[in-house]
Every structure is written in structure tokens, then in C-alpha cells.
Amino acid sequence: MATALSCKALAVAALLSVVSVVTYGARAQQQPSHNASDSESSQDRSLLSYSSGWLPAKATWYGAPTGAGPDDNGGACGFKGTNQYPFSSMTSCGNEPIFKDGKGCGSCYQIRCLRSNHPACSGVPQTVIITDMNYYPVAKYHFDLSGTAFGAMASSGLNDRLRHAGIIDMQFRRVPCDFPGLTVTFRVQHGSNPMYLAVLIEHANMDGDVVQADIMQNNSGYWEPLHESWGAVWRIDPSRPLCGPFSVRITNESGKQLVAQNVIPANYIADVDYRSFVQYTN
Ligand SMILES: *[C@@H]1O[C@H](CO)[C@@H](O)[C@H](O)[C@H]1NC(C)=O
Ligand SMILES: *[C@@H]1O[C@H](CO)[C@@H](O)[C@H](O)[C@H]1NC(C)=O
Ligand SMILES: *[C@@H]1O[C@H](CO)[C@@H](O)[C@H](O)[C@H]1NC(C)=O
């Protein structure tokens, strides 16, 4: 890939690749996009804070009975390998106030159901990560869980019995994410090139989601904003070729910024996880 060349050489290459840039931009635009201002009422924001207590919701499940949701272990957030740590198949689609047009990607919730909801329920809280979306109108709050996560709300040995219910009333509350052993990770998306860089941000502790991301090219000292593309993917479409290596600065909901210094090399490879040395902590 041409990203290893100097920026000057890239300017020529970039002019020649404008056509493919437009194609990639168009594809990214086609990802599910919803009106964020509709789904982020102040009521939802306060209800879904860590101190909300248990709130009522409906739960359904999708995919294989003991799977991680979609057949490809992915979802509308762009995460891959949701059958592996830290997702470990404990994943869920959120409806509007939970998926939040992609802002909810990577956030963590405890879920539980009680015997009064279904005789197979254990009442023991389980933690799920939002990896996908389902805006089909079911209830004010709806978790469309992986088969694994739905079954995990059951008493021991009753997982299948609970899954047979298909849809149940349950309770949920927002919790800080905790991914022991992991730092914030960046994965360059397929189709990135000198005129278009798209990066999936994952494994942020606490909030689990990121409210702002900025990029610095080649230690220039100058931060440029990335824009939310879809799911947990952030992008930049500059008018000049990008020069790596790239540092990424992320901001959480409390405004705390972390800098992953030169985390993406100039000659990056798409679909490789670039681990930073930074992580949000309590
Ligand atoms: C990055 O910056 C250094 C020093 O400012 C410069 O020598 C180098 O050519 C730059 N790299 C690219 C790819 O432009
Ligand atoms: C989003 O919804 C608001 C209020 O309903 C409306 O004013 C705005 O134009 C909508 N934005 C888009 C991009 O549809
Ligand atoms: C943001 O990060 C700081 C420092 O790691 C942490 O104390 C704070 O709780 C985080 N905020 C949220 C909303 O996760």
C-alpha cells in the first residue's frame, strides 16, 4: 500500500485515486444512519446513567442458541470476533435509546430476569456489551440478545427452557465496562487509503464508548477531528493525503482525553488490531 511513501509522492497518487475515494465514501454513507437528536433525549440520558437503578425492558434473542448474535460474529457496531474475549458472546443489539445511532456501541449493561418474569430466570445479573442494533419497535427499551446472553439469565440447566420463551420482560442497568488486560484498540477499516482513513475504536473501559476522536499525522503537533462514520467507526476524508504514523486522541463522556501516541503506523494494514498503551480507569 502506498502509505509508506512520503506525503509529497502521495499527493500525485491521491489525485489518481480520487475515483476510488468517492466510492469508499459513498459506501460508508450507506451504513444505517438515524436521527441522533431523536434518540438522545435528556430523559434517556439520565435514565441510562450508572445510578439509574434497574429499569424494565423486553428481551428477545437472535442467531444461534449458544452463539454471539450474527453468524459472522460481528454486528452494526463493526466489532469482529464477538464470540471471543472480551465480548465472549455476551452481546446485544440495542434499540434507539441504547444503540444511540452508534454512540452506544461498546457500552456495558447488566441484565437480569426474575422468577416472576419467567420460572427459568435466576435473577442473577449478567453483563452484556452493545455490539449491534435492532430498531424494530418492541418496547421502550429492548435488548435483542445473543442466544448465549439470553440463556445466561436462566438458572443453571434451564438456559434452553428460557430461550424457548422467545421474548420476556427483564431488567437492566448501565454499568462501567471493565476489560481486564486490554487497552484501547484501533483497527483500520478496509478501503482506507491516503485520502480516507476509517478506524474502529474498541475496548475502552468505563463508558465503553467514545464521544470524540482526533488524529495527529506524523507528530505534526496538530489535532484534526475524526467524524463518526457508523457504529464504532470514526473517519477522516482530508483534502490532502494523510501522513502516518498516526496518533489518536479519544475523549470520554466526562471529557477525559487519552492519547495513543503513534498507535497506527504509516504502513498500516487493514483489519489488524493496533493496541495502544492507554486505557480509562476508575
Ligand atoms: C514526517 O515528519 C518528519 C519530520 O518532520 C519528516 O522528515 C518526514 O518526511 C515526515 N514523513 C512523511 C511521510 O511525510
Ligand atoms: C432530526 O430530528 C430533528 C427533530 O425531530 C429535526 O429538526 C432534524 O432536521 C432531524 N435531522 C435529520 C438529519 O434528519
Ligand atoms: C472518563 O475517564 C476517567 C478517567 O479514566 C474516569 O474517571 C471517568 O469515570 C470516565 N468517564 C466516564 C463517563 O466513563
XYZ file of C-alpha atoms and ligand atoms in Angstrom:
324
model
C 0.000 0.000 0.000
C 1.202 3.499 -0.889
C 1.000 4.782 2.684
C 4.720 4.132 3.249
C 5.692 6.785 0.681
C 6.383 10.396 1.587
C 3.446 12.771 1.666
C 4.703 14.604 -1.428
C 4.764 11.436 -3.502
C 1.345 10.643 -2.151
C -0.160 13.853 -3.473
C 0.212 12.550 -7.021
C -1.077 9.104 -6.136
C -4.006 10.714 -4.372
C -5.086 12.660 -7.433
C -5.109 9.418 -9.380
C -7.168 7.629 -6.746
C -9.937 10.217 -6.339
C -12.424 7.946 -8.085
C -11.941 5.112 -5.608
C -12.089 7.577 -2.708
C -15.535 8.688 -3.794
C -16.637 5.066 -3.979
C -15.481 4.328 -0.432
C -17.127 7.483 0.872
C -20.406 6.513 -0.734
C -20.291 3.053 0.756
C -19.698 4.403 4.231
C -22.684 6.719 3.843
C -24.954 3.772 3.169
C -24.447 2.348 6.641
C -27.504 2.611 8.918
C -27.935 6.212 9.936
C -30.647 7.525 12.196
C -31.535 10.837 13.674
C -29.383 11.076 16.776
C -31.331 14.001 18.227
C -34.461 11.827 18.300
C -32.771 9.062 20.268
C -30.801 11.158 22.746
C -33.484 12.892 24.731
C -32.262 14.184 28.071
C -34.674 11.712 29.676
C -32.889 8.769 28.070
C -29.524 10.171 29.071
C -30.414 10.466 32.745
C -32.310 7.153 32.826
C -29.343 5.336 31.388
C -26.762 6.731 33.793
C -24.914 4.415 36.160
C -27.162 5.429 39.046
C -30.494 4.776 37.333
C -31.184 1.534 39.210
C -32.904 -1.376 37.468
C -35.193 -0.377 34.618
C -37.767 -2.551 32.830
C -37.132 -3.774 29.281
C -38.100 -6.545 26.888
C -35.550 -9.135 25.836
C -35.520 -11.265 22.701
C -32.628 -13.190 21.145
C -31.221 -13.845 17.696
C -28.654 -16.025 15.944
C -27.586 -19.455 17.141
C -28.869 -20.595 20.577
C -25.342 -20.582 22.045
C -23.867 -18.074 19.577
C -22.748 -14.426 19.694
C -25.642 -12.986 17.656
C -24.971 -12.691 13.925
C -23.484 -15.661 12.040
C -20.290 -13.702 11.286
C -19.736 -12.776 14.979
C -19.938 -9.075 14.058
C -22.790 -6.556 14.040
C -23.738 -2.961 13.263
C -21.018 -1.543 15.541
C -18.252 -3.011 13.355
C -16.711 -5.163 16.092
C -15.356 -8.523 14.937
C -14.900 -11.776 16.827
C -17.759 -11.104 19.232
C -17.565 -14.788 20.214
C -14.103 -14.072 21.713
C -12.822 -12.123 24.725
C -13.801 -9.520 25.818
C -17.221 -9.938 24.190
C -17.262 -13.685 24.852
C -20.665 -13.997 23.101
C -22.294 -11.859 25.849
C -23.545 -9.345 23.300
C -26.726 -7.487 22.447
C -28.468 -5.288 19.933
C -29.817 -2.087 21.403
C -32.889 -0.170 20.293
C -32.701 3.623 19.755
C -32.032 4.796 23.349
C -29.401 2.081 23.819
C -27.657 1.852 20.417
C -27.882 5.671 20.135
C -27.081 5.791 16.439
C -23.776 4.020 17.138
C -22.773 6.099 20.183
C -23.899 3.217 22.375
C -21.513 0.772 20.709
C -19.233 -0.867 23.262
C -21.217 0.253 26.296
C -21.979 -2.258 29.014
C -25.225 -3.197 30.756
C -26.191 -5.607 33.446
C -29.281 -7.620 32.595
C -31.352 -9.976 34.718
C -34.793 -11.570 34.815
C -36.710 -12.682 37.872
C -38.810 -15.798 38.533
C -41.850 -13.519 38.318
C -40.796 -12.785 34.717
C -40.277 -16.468 33.822
C -39.844 -19.570 36.032
C -36.461 -20.369 34.421
C -34.954 -16.993 35.395
C -32.210 -16.940 38.023
C -32.356 -13.247 38.911
C -28.544 -13.166 38.818
C -27.182 -10.135 36.901
C -25.112 -10.804 33.771
C -23.093 -8.224 31.830
C -23.537 -7.673 28.089
C -21.806 -5.362 25.615
C -23.717 -3.486 22.899
C -22.403 -4.684 19.521
C -25.409 -4.392 17.217
C -28.695 -2.581 16.598
C -32.344 -3.559 16.345
C -34.768 -0.653 15.928
C -37.816 -2.861 15.380
C -40.423 -1.410 17.755
C -40.842 -3.867 20.635
C -40.705 -1.795 23.819
C -39.273 1.476 25.093
C -36.091 -0.399 25.995
C -35.358 -3.555 24.030
C -32.338 -5.841 24.212
C -32.136 -8.274 21.305
C -29.559 -10.543 22.899
C -27.266 -13.214 21.549
C -28.600 -16.698 22.312
C -25.758 -17.059 24.813
C -26.646 -13.874 26.697
C -30.391 -14.642 26.767
C -29.728 -18.128 28.116
C -27.288 -16.735 30.694
C -30.195 -15.121 32.567
C -31.543 -18.612 33.409
C -30.925 -20.786 36.436
C -28.330 -23.470 35.859
C -29.509 -26.071 33.340
C -32.582 -24.052 32.321
C -30.943 -21.998 29.533
C -32.815 -23.778 26.748
C -36.090 -23.549 28.594
C -35.666 -19.791 28.945
C -34.678 -19.410 25.269
C -37.899 -21.217 24.316
C -39.825 -18.296 25.822
C -38.510 -16.172 22.928
C -39.456 -12.843 24.495
C -39.527 -11.934 28.181
C -39.741 -8.973 30.487
C -36.421 -8.276 32.159
C -34.474 -5.523 33.934
C -31.295 -3.705 33.007
C -28.931 -1.032 34.255
C -25.905 0.690 32.777
C -22.570 -0.337 34.287
C -18.991 0.806 33.605
C -17.155 -1.529 31.255
C -14.173 -3.383 32.655
C -11.942 -5.256 30.221
C -9.071 -6.647 32.323
C -5.817 -6.907 30.404
C -6.987 -4.793 27.459
C -6.076 -1.298 26.357
C -7.989 0.879 23.892
C -7.539 -0.731 20.478
C -7.673 0.729 16.970
C -8.478 -1.262 13.833
C -8.077 0.409 10.442
C -11.013 -0.416 8.188
C -10.815 -1.941 4.731
C -10.816 0.683 1.981
C -8.685 3.170 3.919
C -6.167 4.937 1.678
C -4.150 8.192 1.707
C -7.339 10.233 1.157
C -9.622 8.309 3.510
C -8.915 6.782 6.891
C -11.549 4.902 8.879
C -10.743 3.460 12.296
C -12.751 1.229 14.621
C -12.172 2.149 18.281
C -12.773 -0.610 20.811
C -12.205 -1.896 24.336
C -12.498 1.474 26.115
C -13.228 0.873 29.817
C -15.848 2.746 31.853
C -18.263 4.325 29.381
C -17.171 1.896 26.693
C -17.989 4.460 24.047
C -16.039 7.470 22.875
C -17.673 10.872 22.307
C -14.861 12.481 20.303
C -11.753 11.294 18.498
C -8.970 13.347 16.899
C -5.971 12.344 14.855
C -2.430 13.714 14.589
C -0.379 12.998 11.486
C 3.330 12.268 11.679
C 3.893 14.046 15.023
C 2.811 17.360 13.489
C 1.575 18.732 16.826
C -1.790 19.467 15.216
C -5.010 17.578 16.058
C -7.711 17.152 13.432
C -11.174 15.835 14.318
C -12.350 12.432 13.177
C -16.035 12.152 12.367
C -18.416 9.392 13.406
C -18.924 7.205 10.402
C -21.087 4.302 11.576
C -21.118 2.043 14.630
C -17.823 2.479 16.489
C -16.014 3.580 13.300
C -14.525 7.088 13.020
C -13.248 8.569 9.764
C -11.445 11.441 8.113
C -11.622 12.430 4.421
C -8.945 15.096 4.141
C -8.348 17.255 1.088
C -4.627 16.379 1.240
C -3.001 12.951 1.567
C -2.614 11.702 5.111
C 0.874 11.131 6.543
C 1.437 8.459 9.133
C 2.307 7.467 11.714
C -0.959 8.487 13.346
C -1.636 9.334 16.969
C -5.253 9.171 18.092
C -6.747 11.210 20.938
C -10.027 9.971 22.383
C -12.421 11.761 24.714
C -14.932 10.044 27.017
C -18.251 11.427 28.202
C -16.608 13.093 31.226
C -14.221 14.915 28.897
C -11.204 12.820 29.912
C -8.770 12.623 26.993
C -6.287 9.851 26.321
C -3.581 9.981 23.661
C -2.497 6.825 21.872
C 0.872 8.023 20.594
C 1.698 6.889 17.040
C -0.630 3.925 17.513
C -1.265 3.463 13.769
C 1.918 3.063 11.711
C 2.348 4.810 8.356
C 2.306 1.456 6.578
C -0.764 0.198 8.449
C -2.569 -2.956 7.427
C -6.375 -3.016 7.406
C -8.154 -5.346 9.845
C -5.173 -5.586 12.198
C -5.709 -4.590 15.832
C -3.337 -1.810 16.882
C -3.217 -1.847 20.685
C -2.440 1.383 22.491
C -0.818 1.799 25.895
C -3.786 3.779 27.233
C -6.985 2.864 28.993
C -9.669 4.624 31.067
C -9.537 3.705 34.724
C -11.748 4.245 37.722
C 7.333 13.086 8.988
O 7.971 14.137 9.614
C 9.380 14.080 9.518
C 9.986 15.167 10.384
O 9.158 16.293 10.448
C 9.781 14.194 8.037
O 11.195 14.132 7.926
C 9.141 13.050 7.278
O 9.392 13.172 5.923
C 7.651 13.028 7.503
N 7.063 11.824 6.948
C 6.259 11.850 5.922
C 5.685 10.539 5.500
O 5.984 12.893 5.360
C -33.563 15.218 13.366
O -34.737 15.484 14.095
C -34.909 16.859 14.393
C -36.104 16.995 15.324
O -37.062 15.994 15.098
C -35.067 17.637 13.079
O -35.230 19.002 13.350
C -33.802 17.431 12.246
O -33.942 18.061 10.999
C -33.549 15.951 12.041
N -32.248 15.785 11.405
C -32.048 14.931 10.397
C -30.648 14.846 9.880
O -32.946 14.244 9.930
C -13.647 9.035 31.858
O -12.327 8.656 32.239
C -11.968 8.998 33.557
C -10.504 8.681 33.763
O -10.163 7.398 33.332
C -12.872 8.246 34.521
O -12.546 8.594 35.854
C -14.312 8.630 34.221
O -15.180 7.894 35.066
C -14.631 8.339 32.768
N -15.972 8.813 32.489
C -16.920 8.034 32.061
C -18.253 8.678 31.865
O -16.725 6.853 31.798
